PDB file of C-alpha atoms in Angstrom:
ATOM      1  CA  UNK A   9     137.194 -39.949 169.551  1.00 50.00           C
ATOM      2  CA  UNK A  10     138.670 -39.579 166.116  1.00 50.00           C
ATOM      3  CA  UNK A  11     141.901 -40.895 164.636  1.00 54.00           C
ATOM      4  CA  UNK A  12     143.543 -40.323 161.278  1.00 53.00           C
ATOM      5  CA  UNK A  13     142.378 -42.805 158.673  1.00 55.00           C
ATOM      6  CA  UNK A  14     145.339 -44.969 157.575  1.00 57.00           C
ATOM      7  CA  UNK A  15     143.717 -45.708 154.201  1.00 57.00           C
ATOM      8  CA  UNK A  16     145.438 -42.694 152.611  1.00 57.00           C
ATOM      9  CA  UNK A  17     142.091 -41.030 151.885  1.00 55.00           C
ATOM     10  CA  UNK A  18     142.786 -38.191 154.316  1.00 61.00           C
ATOM     11  CA  UNK A  19     139.602 -38.857 156.273  1.00 68.00           C
ATOM     12  CA  UNK A  20     138.906 -39.651 159.882  1.00 71.00           C
ATOM     13  CA  UNK A  21     137.620 -42.843 161.433  1.00 69.00           C
ATOM     14  CA  UNK A  22     135.883 -43.333 164.768  1.00 68.00           C
ATOM     15  CA  UNK A  23     137.767 -44.914 167.667  1.00 72.00           C
ATOM     16  CA  UNK A  24     136.887 -45.954 171.191  1.00 73.00           C
ATOM     17  CA  UNK A  25     135.606 -43.381 173.620  1.00 82.00           C
ATOM     18  CA  UNK A  26     134.604 -43.007 177.262  1.00 86.00           C
ATOM     19  CA  UNK A  27     131.711 -41.828 179.365  1.00 89.00           C
ATOM     20  CA  UNK A  28     132.959 -39.797 182.317  1.00 95.00           C
ATOM     21  CA  UNK A  29     131.213 -38.670 185.483  1.00 97.00           C
ATOM     22  CA  UNK A  30     132.479 -36.111 187.990  1.00 97.00           C
ATOM     23  CA  UNK A  31     130.694 -36.411 191.314  1.00 97.00           C
ATOM     24  CA  UNK A  32     130.939 -34.272 194.413  1.00 96.00           C
ATOM     25  CA  UNK A  33     129.414 -36.329 197.233  1.00 96.00           C
ATOM     26  CA  UNK A  34     128.250 -35.421 200.739  1.00 97.00           C
ATOM     27  CA  UNK A  35     129.681 -38.677 202.077  1.00 97.00           C
ATOM     28  CA  UNK A  36     133.130 -40.265 202.114  1.00 96.00           C
ATOM     29  CA  UNK A  37     133.751 -43.761 200.730  1.00 96.00           C
ATOM     30  CA  UNK A  38     136.780 -44.986 202.714  1.00 96.00           C
ATOM     31  CA  UNK A  39     136.869 -48.336 200.882  1.00 97.00           C
ATOM     32  CA  UNK A  40     138.109 -46.500 197.774  1.00 97.00           C
ATOM     33  CA  UNK A  41     141.790 -45.738 197.266  1.00 97.00           C
ATOM     34  CA  UNK A  42     143.125 -43.026 194.948  1.00 97.00           C
ATOM     35  CA  UNK A  43     142.972 -45.314 191.867  1.00 98.00           C
ATOM     36  CA  UNK A  44     140.330 -48.069 191.624  1.00 98.00           C
ATOM     37  CA  UNK A  45     139.774 -50.410 188.676  1.00 96.00           C
ATOM     38  CA  UNK A  46     136.696 -52.610 188.462  1.00 96.00           C
ATOM     39  CA  UNK A  47     136.834 -55.227 185.699  1.00 94.00           C
ATOM     40  CA  UNK A  48     133.753 -56.908 184.275  1.00 92.00           C
ATOM     41  CA  UNK A  49     133.489 -60.603 185.057  1.00 93.00           C
ATOM     42  CA  UNK A  50     133.786 -61.311 181.320  1.00 93.00           C
ATOM     43  CA  UNK A  51     136.195 -58.445 180.626  1.00 89.00           C
ATOM     44  CA  UNK A  52     137.500 -59.963 177.354  1.00 92.00           C
ATOM     45  CA  UNK A  53     133.971 -59.951 175.905  1.00 93.00           C
ATOM     46  CA  UNK A  54     133.449 -56.431 177.258  1.00 90.00           C
ATOM     47  CA  UNK A  55     136.638 -55.121 175.591  1.00 89.00           C
ATOM     48  CA  UNK A  56     135.709 -56.858 172.305  1.00 90.00           C
ATOM     49  CA  UNK A  57     132.367 -55.016 172.372  1.00 88.00           C
ATOM     50  CA  UNK A  58     134.253 -51.723 172.803  1.00 85.00           C
ATOM     51  CA  UNK A  59     137.223 -52.128 170.456  1.00 84.00           C
ATOM     52  CA  UNK A  60     135.940 -54.547 167.785  1.00 84.00           C
ATOM     53  CA  UNK A  61     132.166 -54.026 167.680  1.00 83.00           C
ATOM     54  CA  UNK A  62     132.277 -50.323 168.704  1.00 78.00           C
ATOM     55  CA  UNK A  63     129.340 -50.725 171.083  1.00 79.00           C
ATOM     56  CA  UNK A  64     128.492 -49.982 174.662  1.00 80.00           C
ATOM     57  CA  UNK A  65     129.526 -53.091 176.605  1.00 85.00           C
ATOM     58  CA  UNK A  66     126.778 -55.200 178.169  1.00 88.00           C
ATOM     59  CA  UNK A  67     128.852 -55.434 181.358  1.00 91.00           C
ATOM     60  CA  UNK A  68     131.247 -52.488 181.530  1.00 89.00           C
ATOM     61  CA  UNK A  69     134.546 -52.251 183.335  1.00 92.00           C
ATOM     62  CA  UNK A  70     135.237 -48.882 184.923  1.00 94.00           C
ATOM     63  CA  UNK A  71     137.818 -46.790 186.758  1.00 97.00           C
ATOM     64  CA  UNK A  72     137.240 -44.528 189.769  1.00 98.00           C
ATOM     65  CA  UNK A  73     139.659 -41.853 190.915  1.00 98.00           C
ATOM     66  CA  UNK A  74     139.126 -40.608 194.475  1.00 98.00           C
ATOM     67  CA  UNK A  75     141.423 -37.592 194.226  1.00 95.00           C
ATOM     68  CA  UNK A  76     141.002 -36.558 197.866  1.00 95.00           C
ATOM     69  CA  UNK A  77     143.025 -39.618 198.952  1.00 96.00           C
ATOM     70  CA  UNK A  78     146.182 -37.942 197.645  1.00 96.00           C
ATOM     71  CA  UNK A  79     144.970 -34.305 197.534  1.00 96.00           C
ATOM     72  CA  UNK A  80     142.966 -33.298 200.640  1.00 93.00           C
ATOM     73  CA  UNK A  81     141.861 -30.069 198.905  1.00 96.00           C
ATOM     74  CA  UNK A  82     139.835 -32.079 196.319  1.00 96.00           C
ATOM     75  CA  UNK A  83     136.880 -32.451 198.731  1.00 96.00           C
ATOM     76  CA  UNK A  84     135.847 -31.060 202.119  1.00 96.00           C
ATOM     77  CA  UNK A  85     136.435 -33.263 205.164  1.00 95.00           C
ATOM     78  CA  UNK A  86     133.829 -36.045 205.317  1.00 95.00           C
ATOM     79  CA  UNK A  87     132.999 -35.665 201.612  1.00 97.00           C
ATOM     80  CA  UNK A  88     134.294 -37.267 198.427  1.00 97.00           C
ATOM     81  CA  UNK A  89     135.064 -36.046 194.940  1.00 96.00           C
ATOM     82  CA  UNK A  90     135.046 -38.929 192.460  1.00 97.00           C
ATOM     83  CA  UNK A  91     135.803 -39.210 188.758  1.00 98.00           C
ATOM     84  CA  UNK A  92     134.322 -42.301 187.116  1.00 97.00           C
ATOM     85  CA  UNK A  93     135.510 -43.338 183.643  1.00 95.00           C
ATOM     86  CA  UNK A  94     133.624 -46.010 181.676  1.00 91.00           C
ATOM     87  CA  UNK A  95     135.279 -47.032 178.381  1.00 88.00           C
ATOM     88  CA  UNK A  96     132.875 -47.553 175.495  1.00 83.00           C
ATOM     89  CA  UNK A  97     132.853 -47.959 171.747  1.00 77.00           C
ATOM     90  CA  UNK A  98     132.151 -45.013 169.506  1.00 74.00           C
ATOM     91  CA  UNK A  99     128.383 -44.561 169.708  1.00 62.00           C
ATOM     92  CA  UNK A 100     128.160 -41.563 167.391  1.00 60.00           C
ATOM     93  CA  UNK A 101     128.128 -41.273 163.629  1.00 57.00           C
ATOM     94  CA  UNK A 102     130.441 -43.850 162.085  1.00 52.00           C
ATOM     95  CA  UNK A 103     130.430 -46.014 165.208  1.00 49.00           C
ATOM     96  CA  UNK A 104     128.840 -49.385 165.811  1.00 48.00           C
TER      97      UNK A 104
END
């Protein structure tokens, strides 16, 4: 992502980003609730890699939304529709 550069130069600077996956699955995962957060064992180090070093974390934390838990039209019966979001540092031009 991009954010306005506070230096007064009128430019843009890179910020954190995310890798997102949208999966339609032929199986249901009942152990998942609507909102699921999985934190890395060393989540502080992981977040430092994202927000300070602007890198992909060695051990990422991630979020899974199983929309069909609250909206049965999101997936056919016996199937799942999952959105997986993995925060990461800016890995493009101007990133880490």
